[in-house]
Each structure stands twice: as structure tokens, then as C-alpha cells.
């Protein structure tokens, strides 16, 4: 394992140098286990930031705590590694303070749906203009394999040897009912589709939620493995209409055979728009307001 990381880094840095494109990979090496699905997510995020031509200093990645939440160290943007479950409130604060920034919140299923579960509905219903990338490996990786809110019933883990008795949550259905204005699902084992979904999510103006299925190769040898996911995922039907929330909910309910792609998209005013309009009504100015709306659009697309 000692040899793997320097070679990986050297090759990546050389590739970026030769391509002449903007470099969003940090020189800090990921500390994830070899084979973890998160490697493909960091590559995809770096590629999407490059594709959208977002200057490094205009991007902020905010995380909670978990293996997935180490993410900000591995991308060359501003970043905040906050408290367990607290990525969304911090990301909301960052975006509200400086509208010109592209803000991406990242974290695991434990971070987002256990301790942080109370924050998700409010970011979604307020349509905060941020992207939330949820890395769902169906387990707590960092703390060595406890079940999470998305673990399958009957899952045996190192700390639940007599089977998980709980029923899993359905995050896609939750986000659709909370009022997220962009909802999609991708899989770490399909890197091209993953990159395209992340680019679309970041380009969306409003709260975009991308659910990313990702294997934990160390603590899950039976459920959400590359082998199982490879056999079980499908694409959304070609005629799926992403403006139809009910159709999206019907697809989300088929969680035995997860569908990848864009479930739902809607254009509506963001939290930033609502605050601007409140300030206008009150006849004032937001203290310390950094950028006007046209600058935000230019920076994001
Ligand atoms: C307040 C608090 N409670 C519990 C913990 C312990 N803890 C750290 S990460 C984690 C769960 C991580 O699981 P997940 O979010 O699914 O991320 P993964 O490691 O699988 O990427 C827990 C329970 C903590 N750091 N802080
Ligand atoms: S413990 Fe699991 S989730 Fe954490 S880095 Fe290793 S493979 Fe990835």
C-alpha cells in the first residue's frame, strides 16, 4: 500500500499539468482505503469544477465528519471540515454571506440522515443555492462499520453481528417531498455519468441534491458492494419527465432496483432571492453583501 499513493498522485499531477486545465486536485493525498468509491467522487468533482470553469477561489466545499467528510482536504478550493452533521447549516451561512461563491456540501449517509437529518428539510425547502453531494455507502465507515439510516434490514456488520433490525430510510423520496429543486442519483462505479450528474447539479440554481451510491470495501463485504451494485442499478427510463414530481417519487420508491439519473428539476426563487426581496421591501441593504446577482450567474456557468 505504501507504493500506491505516491504513484497515484504523481500520475494525476502529471496528467493535470500536461492537459493545461485548471487544477482542482489538492496535493494532500486521500487517506481512504484503496478501492473506496470516494476516489471516483473526488475525481468527478475536480473534473466538474474544471468543466464549469469555476475559479478555485470561488468554490467552497463544506463537510461534517466521516470518511467522506475528509473530502475538502483533497480538492484545491476553500473548504471547511465542520462538526458531525453540520455541513448544511455552515454551507447555508457561507452562501448567504457571499452569493458569488459556488458552495458544495458533502458527507455520508450517517452525517446527513442520522445526526444531521434535521437540517436537510430546511435547506431543501428554502432552496438554498448550494449543491449537496451525499455519499451513501450504507454504513458508518470512519467509526468502523456501525449500521446507518440507509443500511439494509438484516445487514450484519462488525458491530451488528446479529443483523440490523431497522428499516432503511429512502433519501430520494425524502428530498423530493422536502421540496429540493434538483434531485438526482449516481453511482461511484460509473464515473462518466457521475461527473455529468455533478456538473448538472452544480450548474443548477437552487438546492441540488445528488445521492451517490458508493461501496465501503472495508466494512461491507455483502450489501452495497461493487458486485451487488453493478448488478442492481438501472438507468431512469428514457421517457422519464424530470418536471413531474410524482413520477420522480414513483421511481424513487423502487429502492430495490435503484435508478440512476435526474429525477426532478424545477426553477424557483432561491433563499438568496427571498432575502434580497425582503431587504428591498424593508428599504435597506444587506450588511457586507459581496456580489450582485449577475456576478453570481457569470461565476457559476
Ligand atoms: C457528535 C458526534 N457524534 C458521533 C461522532 C462519531 N462519528 C464520527 S463519523 C460518524 C459516522 C460516519 O458515517 P457516515 O456519515 O456514513 O460517513 P462515512 O464514514 O461512512 O463516509 C460518527 C458516528 C462524532 N464525531 N460526533
Ligand atoms: S472505511 Fe470504507 S468508507 Fe471509509 S475510506 Fe475505507 S472503504 Fe471508504
Short mmCIF file of C-alpha atoms and ligand atoms in Angstrom, two decimals:
data_model
loop_
_atom_site.label_atom_id
_atom_site.label_comp_id
_atom_site.label_asym_id
_atom_site.label_seq_id
_atom_site.Cartn_x
_atom_site.Cartn_y
_atom_site.Cartn_z
CA UNK A 1 0.00 0.00 0.00
CA UNK A 2 2.97 2.27 0.71
CA UNK A 3 3.77 2.42 -3.01
CA UNK A 4 0.27 3.03 -4.27
CA UNK A 5 -0.30 6.60 -3.14
CA UNK A 6 2.81 8.40 -4.45
CA UNK A 7 2.42 6.76 -7.88
CA UNK A 8 -1.28 7.68 -7.96
CA UNK A 9 -0.51 11.30 -7.03
CA UNK A 10 2.41 11.65 -9.41
CA UNK A 11 0.37 10.36 -12.33
CA UNK A 12 -2.58 12.60 -11.53
CA UNK A 13 -0.47 15.73 -11.17
CA UNK A 14 1.37 14.97 -14.43
CA UNK A 15 -1.94 14.44 -16.21
CA UNK A 16 -3.26 17.80 -14.99
CA UNK A 17 -0.02 19.60 -15.88
CA UNK A 18 0.01 18.17 -19.41
CA UNK A 19 -3.67 18.94 -20.05
CA UNK A 20 -3.14 22.61 -19.14
CA UNK A 21 -6.56 22.70 -17.44
CA UNK A 22 -7.38 24.30 -14.12
CA UNK A 23 -6.18 22.11 -11.29
CA UNK A 24 -8.70 21.32 -8.57
CA UNK A 25 -6.79 18.34 -7.14
CA UNK A 26 -5.03 19.16 -3.91
CA UNK A 27 -1.57 17.86 -3.15
CA UNK A 28 -2.92 16.26 0.01
CA UNK A 29 -3.38 12.56 -0.68
CA UNK A 30 -6.71 10.92 0.13
CA UNK A 31 -6.41 8.72 3.20
CA UNK A 32 -9.25 6.44 2.07
CA UNK A 33 -8.83 2.67 1.75
CA UNK A 34 -7.69 1.56 -1.73
CA UNK A 35 -10.85 0.75 -3.69
CA UNK A 36 -13.17 3.08 -1.73
CA UNK A 37 -15.83 4.59 -4.00
CA UNK A 38 -14.91 8.09 -2.76
CA UNK A 39 -11.83 8.24 -5.02
CA UNK A 40 -14.05 8.38 -8.06
CA UNK A 41 -16.17 11.14 -6.46
CA UNK A 42 -13.15 13.40 -5.83
CA UNK A 43 -12.03 12.94 -9.44
CA UNK A 44 -15.54 13.74 -10.67
CA UNK A 45 -15.86 16.89 -8.53
CA UNK A 46 -12.45 18.15 -9.74
CA UNK A 47 -13.48 17.49 -13.35
CA UNK A 48 -16.86 19.21 -12.90
CA UNK A 49 -15.32 22.35 -11.36
CA UNK A 50 -12.97 22.43 -14.33
CA UNK A 51 -15.79 21.91 -16.83
CA UNK A 52 -17.81 24.76 -15.30
CA UNK A 53 -14.66 26.92 -15.26
CA UNK A 54 -15.18 27.96 -11.66
CA UNK A 55 -12.09 29.74 -10.31
CA UNK A 56 -10.57 27.81 -7.37
CA UNK A 57 -11.06 30.78 -5.06
CA UNK A 58 -14.79 30.96 -5.90
CA UNK A 59 -15.50 27.39 -4.81
CA UNK A 60 -16.08 26.23 -1.22
CA UNK A 61 -16.52 22.63 -0.13
CA UNK A 62 -18.10 22.12 3.31
CA UNK A 63 -18.31 18.79 5.15
CA UNK A 64 -19.30 17.28 8.51
CA UNK A 65 -17.43 14.29 9.95
CA UNK A 66 -16.82 10.82 8.48
CA UNK A 67 -14.51 9.20 5.91
CA UNK A 68 -16.47 11.06 3.20
CA UNK A 69 -16.24 14.33 5.10
CA UNK A 70 -12.45 14.38 4.74
CA UNK A 71 -13.22 15.44 1.19
CA UNK A 72 -12.38 19.19 1.46
CA UNK A 73 -8.71 18.32 2.08
CA UNK A 74 -8.47 16.61 -1.28
CA UNK A 75 -9.77 19.38 -3.54
CA UNK A 76 -7.96 22.61 -4.28
CA UNK A 77 -10.74 25.00 -3.22
CA UNK A 78 -11.67 26.74 0.00
CA UNK A 79 -13.02 24.17 2.41
CA UNK A 80 -14.47 23.66 5.87
CA UNK A 81 -14.43 20.38 7.80
CA UNK A 82 -17.08 21.17 10.40
CA UNK A 83 -18.92 19.13 13.06
CA UNK A 84 -20.71 15.81 12.60
CA UNK A 85 -23.99 16.53 10.75
CA UNK A 86 -23.43 20.26 10.43
CA UNK A 87 -22.32 20.73 6.82
CA UNK A 88 -25.65 22.14 5.59
CA UNK A 89 -26.10 24.98 8.11
CA UNK A 90 -22.48 26.05 7.59
CA UNK A 91 -22.83 25.84 3.80
CA UNK A 92 -26.04 27.91 4.02
CA UNK A 93 -24.17 30.55 6.02
CA UNK A 94 -21.28 30.65 3.53
CA UNK A 95 -23.61 31.09 0.56
CA UNK A 96 -25.72 33.71 2.33
CA UNK A 97 -22.62 35.71 3.28
CA UNK A 98 -21.15 35.63 -0.23
CA UNK A 99 -23.54 34.93 -3.06
CA UNK A 100 -20.75 34.83 -5.65
CA UNK A 101 -19.39 31.54 -4.31
CA UNK A 102 -20.17 28.07 -5.63
CA UNK A 103 -20.87 26.13 -2.46
CA UNK A 104 -20.81 22.34 -2.30
CA UNK A 105 -21.76 20.43 0.86
CA UNK A 106 -20.52 16.83 1.09
CA UNK A 107 -20.92 13.98 3.56
CA UNK A 108 -22.01 10.46 4.34
CA UNK A 109 -25.38 8.87 4.97
CA UNK A 110 -24.71 8.86 8.73
CA UNK A 111 -23.70 12.51 8.71
CA UNK A 112 -26.66 13.57 6.56
CA UNK A 113 -29.52 11.36 7.73
CA UNK A 114 -28.70 10.44 11.34
CA UNK A 115 -27.16 13.29 13.36
CA UNK A 116 -27.63 15.86 10.58
CA UNK A 117 -31.10 14.72 9.48
CA UNK A 118 -32.86 17.74 10.97
CA UNK A 119 -31.00 20.17 8.70
CA UNK A 120 -31.80 18.59 5.34
CA UNK A 121 -35.51 19.52 5.02
CA UNK A 122 -34.86 23.18 5.73
CA UNK A 123 -32.02 23.63 3.24
CA UNK A 124 -34.24 21.93 0.65
CA UNK A 125 -37.48 23.82 1.30
CA UNK A 126 -35.67 27.18 1.43
CA UNK A 127 -33.99 26.36 -1.88
CA UNK A 128 -30.56 27.46 -0.68
CA UNK A 129 -28.40 27.78 -3.81
CA UNK A 130 -25.92 25.04 -2.89
CA UNK A 131 -25.15 21.52 -4.09
CA UNK A 132 -25.38 18.67 -1.59
CA UNK A 133 -23.42 15.53 -2.54
CA UNK A 134 -24.47 12.66 -0.27
CA UNK A 135 -22.06 9.71 -0.35
CA UNK A 136 -24.22 6.72 0.58
CA UNK A 137 -22.21 3.62 1.50
CA UNK A 138 -24.97 2.36 3.82
CA UNK A 139 -22.62 2.20 6.81
CA UNK A 140 -20.54 4.32 9.19
CA UNK A 141 -17.09 3.91 7.65
CA UNK A 142 -14.99 6.17 9.87
CA UNK A 143 -16.20 4.62 13.12
CA UNK A 144 -15.62 1.09 11.82
CA UNK A 145 -18.85 -0.28 10.48
CA UNK A 146 -21.95 0.52 12.52
CA UNK A 147 -25.25 0.45 10.66
CA UNK A 148 -26.51 3.77 9.29
CA UNK A 149 -30.03 5.03 8.49
CA UNK A 150 -29.68 3.66 4.95
CA UNK A 151 -28.37 0.19 5.92
CA UNK A 152 -30.48 -2.70 4.66
CA UNK A 153 -32.59 -4.66 7.14
CA UNK A 154 -30.74 -7.85 8.06
CA UNK A 155 -27.31 -6.38 7.31
CA UNK A 156 -24.62 -7.93 9.50
CA UNK A 157 -21.76 -5.55 10.26
CA UNK A 158 -18.78 -5.78 12.63
CA UNK A 159 -20.89 -4.07 15.31
CA UNK A 160 -24.27 -5.66 14.47
CA UNK A 161 -23.35 -9.35 14.22
CA UNK A 162 -26.95 -10.45 14.90
CA UNK A 163 -28.39 -8.43 11.97
CA UNK A 164 -29.70 -4.89 11.61
CA UNK A 165 -33.36 -4.92 12.70
CA UNK A 166 -34.17 -1.46 11.31
CA UNK A 167 -35.86 -0.48 8.08
CA UNK A 168 -33.79 1.89 5.86
CA UNK A 169 -34.78 5.46 5.02
CA UNK A 170 -35.44 6.42 1.41
CA UNK A 171 -33.42 9.65 0.95
CA UNK A 172 -34.57 10.34 -2.61
CA UNK A 173 -38.21 10.18 -1.60
CA UNK A 174 -37.48 12.41 1.39
CA UNK A 175 -35.71 15.05 -0.68
CA UNK A 176 -38.50 15.04 -3.27
CA UNK A 177 -41.07 15.62 -0.56
CA UNK A 178 -38.94 18.23 1.27
CA UNK A 179 -39.04 20.41 -1.84
CA UNK A 180 -35.49 20.09 -3.23
CA UNK A 181 -35.47 21.81 -6.61
CA UNK A 182 -32.99 19.33 -8.20
CA UNK A 183 -32.77 15.65 -7.23
CA UNK A 184 -30.58 13.01 -8.87
CA UNK A 185 -28.82 9.74 -8.22
CA UNK A 186 -25.42 8.48 -9.40
CA UNK A 187 -23.08 5.60 -8.64
CA UNK A 188 -19.35 5.85 -7.88
CA UNK A 189 -18.76 2.84 -10.13
CA UNK A 190 -19.98 4.77 -13.20
CA UNK A 191 -17.52 7.69 -13.28
CA UNK A 192 -18.62 9.35 -16.54
CA UNK A 193 -22.27 9.50 -15.54
CA UNK A 194 -21.23 10.61 -12.03
CA UNK A 195 -19.22 13.54 -13.44
CA UNK A 196 -22.04 14.59 -15.71
CA UNK A 197 -24.55 14.49 -12.83
CA UNK A 198 -22.26 16.53 -10.55
CA UNK A 199 -21.78 19.14 -13.30
CA UNK A 200 -25.56 19.42 -13.78
CA UNK A 201 -26.13 19.63 -10.02
CA UNK A 202 -23.56 22.42 -9.62
CA UNK A 203 -24.94 24.33 -12.61
CA UNK A 204 -28.47 24.26 -11.17
CA UNK A 205 -29.52 27.48 -9.46
CA UNK A 206 -31.13 26.33 -6.22
CA UNK A 207 -30.78 23.40 -3.83
CA UNK A 208 -29.42 20.42 -5.77
CA UNK A 209 -29.25 17.02 -4.10
CA UNK A 210 -27.17 14.25 -5.64
CA UNK A 211 -27.39 10.87 -3.96
CA UNK A 212 -24.22 8.90 -4.76
CA UNK A 213 -24.17 5.15 -4.12
CA UNK A 214 -20.66 4.20 -3.07
CA UNK A 215 -19.20 0.92 -1.73
CA UNK A 216 -17.27 0.74 1.56
CA UNK A 217 -14.83 -2.01 0.59
CA UNK A 218 -13.52 -2.42 4.13
CA UNK A 219 -16.65 -2.83 6.26
CA UNK A 220 -19.28 -4.05 3.80
CA UNK A 221 -18.44 -7.31 2.09
CA UNK A 222 -22.05 -8.32 1.41
CA UNK A 223 -24.51 -5.50 0.64
CA UNK A 224 -23.52 -2.32 -1.18
CA UNK A 225 -20.51 -3.89 -2.90
CA UNK A 226 -19.30 -3.14 -6.44
CA UNK A 227 -20.52 -6.58 -7.43
CA UNK A 228 -24.01 -6.09 -6.00
CA UNK A 229 -24.42 -2.51 -7.17
CA UNK A 230 -23.09 -3.33 -10.62
CA UNK A 231 -25.84 -5.88 -10.99
CA UNK A 232 -28.60 -3.92 -9.32
CA UNK A 233 -28.54 -0.34 -10.61
CA UNK A 234 -30.52 0.71 -13.67
CA UNK A 235 -30.98 3.99 -15.58
CA UNK A 236 -34.15 6.01 -15.24
CA UNK A 237 -36.47 5.24 -18.17
CA UNK A 238 -35.61 7.30 -21.27
CA UNK A 239 -39.11 8.87 -21.21
CA UNK A 240 -38.88 9.96 -17.53
CA UNK A 241 -40.04 13.59 -17.27
CA UNK A 242 -37.90 15.44 -14.68
CA UNK A 243 -40.58 18.14 -14.25
CA UNK A 244 -43.03 15.52 -12.90
CA UNK A 245 -42.51 15.24 -9.15
CA UNK A 246 -44.98 12.36 -8.75
CA UNK A 247 -43.27 10.34 -11.48
CA UNK A 248 -39.96 11.01 -9.71
CA UNK A 249 -41.44 9.77 -6.43
CA UNK A 250 -42.71 6.59 -8.08
CA UNK A 251 -39.20 5.90 -9.41
CA UNK A 252 -37.66 6.65 -6.01
CA UNK A 253 -39.97 4.12 -4.38
CA UNK A 254 -38.34 1.32 -6.35
CA UNK A 255 -35.38 1.27 -3.98
CA UNK A 256 -34.77 -2.46 -4.55
CA UNK A 257 -33.51 -1.58 -8.02
CA UNK A 258 -32.04 1.94 -7.71
CA UNK A 259 -32.33 4.11 -10.81
CA UNK A 260 -29.55 6.50 -11.82
CA UNK A 261 -30.14 9.88 -13.45
CA UNK A 262 -32.05 13.12 -12.98
CA UNK A 263 -35.26 12.51 -11.04
CA UNK A 264 -36.55 16.05 -10.67
CA UNK A 265 -35.70 19.64 -11.61
CA UNK A 266 -37.60 22.85 -11.01
CA UNK A 267 -36.66 26.53 -11.36
CA UNK A 268 -37.85 28.68 -8.47
CA UNK A 269 -36.54 31.59 -6.36
CA UNK A 270 -33.67 30.75 -4.03
CA UNK A 271 -33.12 31.73 -0.40
CA UNK A 272 -30.81 34.49 -1.71
CA UNK A 273 -33.63 35.85 -3.89
CA UNK A 274 -36.04 35.78 -0.95
CA UNK A 275 -33.59 37.66 1.28
CA UNK A 276 -32.93 40.25 -1.43
CA UNK A 277 -36.62 40.84 -1.77
CA UNK A 278 -37.12 41.16 1.99
CA UNK A 279 -34.30 43.69 2.20
CA UNK A 280 -35.77 45.62 -0.71
CA UNK A 281 -39.19 45.67 0.97
CA UNK A 282 -37.60 46.93 4.16
CA UNK A 283 -35.79 49.63 2.14
CA UNK A 284 -32.34 48.60 3.35
CA UNK A 285 -29.14 46.91 2.24
CA UNK A 286 -27.67 43.61 3.39
CA UNK A 287 -24.62 44.45 5.53
CA UNK A 288 -21.46 43.15 3.88
CA UNK A 289 -23.27 41.94 0.75
CA UNK A 290 -20.49 40.81 -1.52
CA UNK A 291 -21.85 40.31 -5.00
CA UNK A 292 -24.87 41.25 -7.04
CA UNK A 293 -26.82 38.54 -8.91
CA UNK A 294 -25.29 38.97 -12.40
CA UNK A 295 -21.83 38.24 -10.96
CA UNK A 296 -23.13 35.01 -9.44
CA UNK A 297 -24.51 33.83 -12.77
CA UNK A 298 -21.25 34.56 -14.59
CA UNK A 299 -19.22 32.79 -11.94
CA UNK A 300 -21.40 29.68 -11.89
CA UNK A 301 -21.86 28.85 -15.55
C1 LIG B 1 -21.37 14.49 17.89
C2 LIG B 1 -20.67 13.28 17.33
N1 LIG B 1 -21.24 12.06 17.46
C3 LIG B 1 -20.64 10.98 16.95
C4 LIG B 1 -19.44 11.08 16.32
C5 LIG B 1 -18.77 9.84 15.81
N2 LIG B 1 -18.85 9.70 14.37
C6 LIG B 1 -17.88 10.21 13.57
S1 LIG B 1 -18.15 9.89 11.93
C7 LIG B 1 -19.58 9.04 12.31
C8 LIG B 1 -20.40 8.38 11.23
C9 LIG B 1 -19.81 8.45 9.86
O1 LIG B 1 -20.62 7.79 8.95
P1 LIG B 1 -21.03 8.43 7.58
O2 LIG B 1 -21.52 9.82 7.75
O3 LIG B 1 -21.97 7.49 6.91
O4 LIG B 1 -19.66 8.58 6.79
P2 LIG B 1 -18.59 7.54 6.24
O5 LIG B 1 -17.53 7.47 7.28
O6 LIG B 1 -19.28 6.23 6.01
O7 LIG B 1 -18.13 8.19 4.98
C10 LIG B 1 -19.82 9.03 13.69
C11 LIG B 1 -20.99 8.37 14.33
C12 LIG B 1 -18.86 12.37 16.19
N3 LIG B 1 -17.71 12.58 15.53
N4 LIG B 1 -19.50 13.44 16.70
S1 LIG B 2 -13.64 2.64 5.75
FE1 LIG B 2 -15.00 2.36 3.98
S2 LIG B 2 -15.83 4.42 3.55
FE2 LIG B 2 -14.02 4.66 4.88
S3 LIG B 2 -12.31 5.01 3.43
FE3 LIG B 2 -12.39 2.82 3.90
S4 LIG B 2 -13.62 1.94 2.25
FE4 LIG B 2 -14.01 4.14 2.25
#
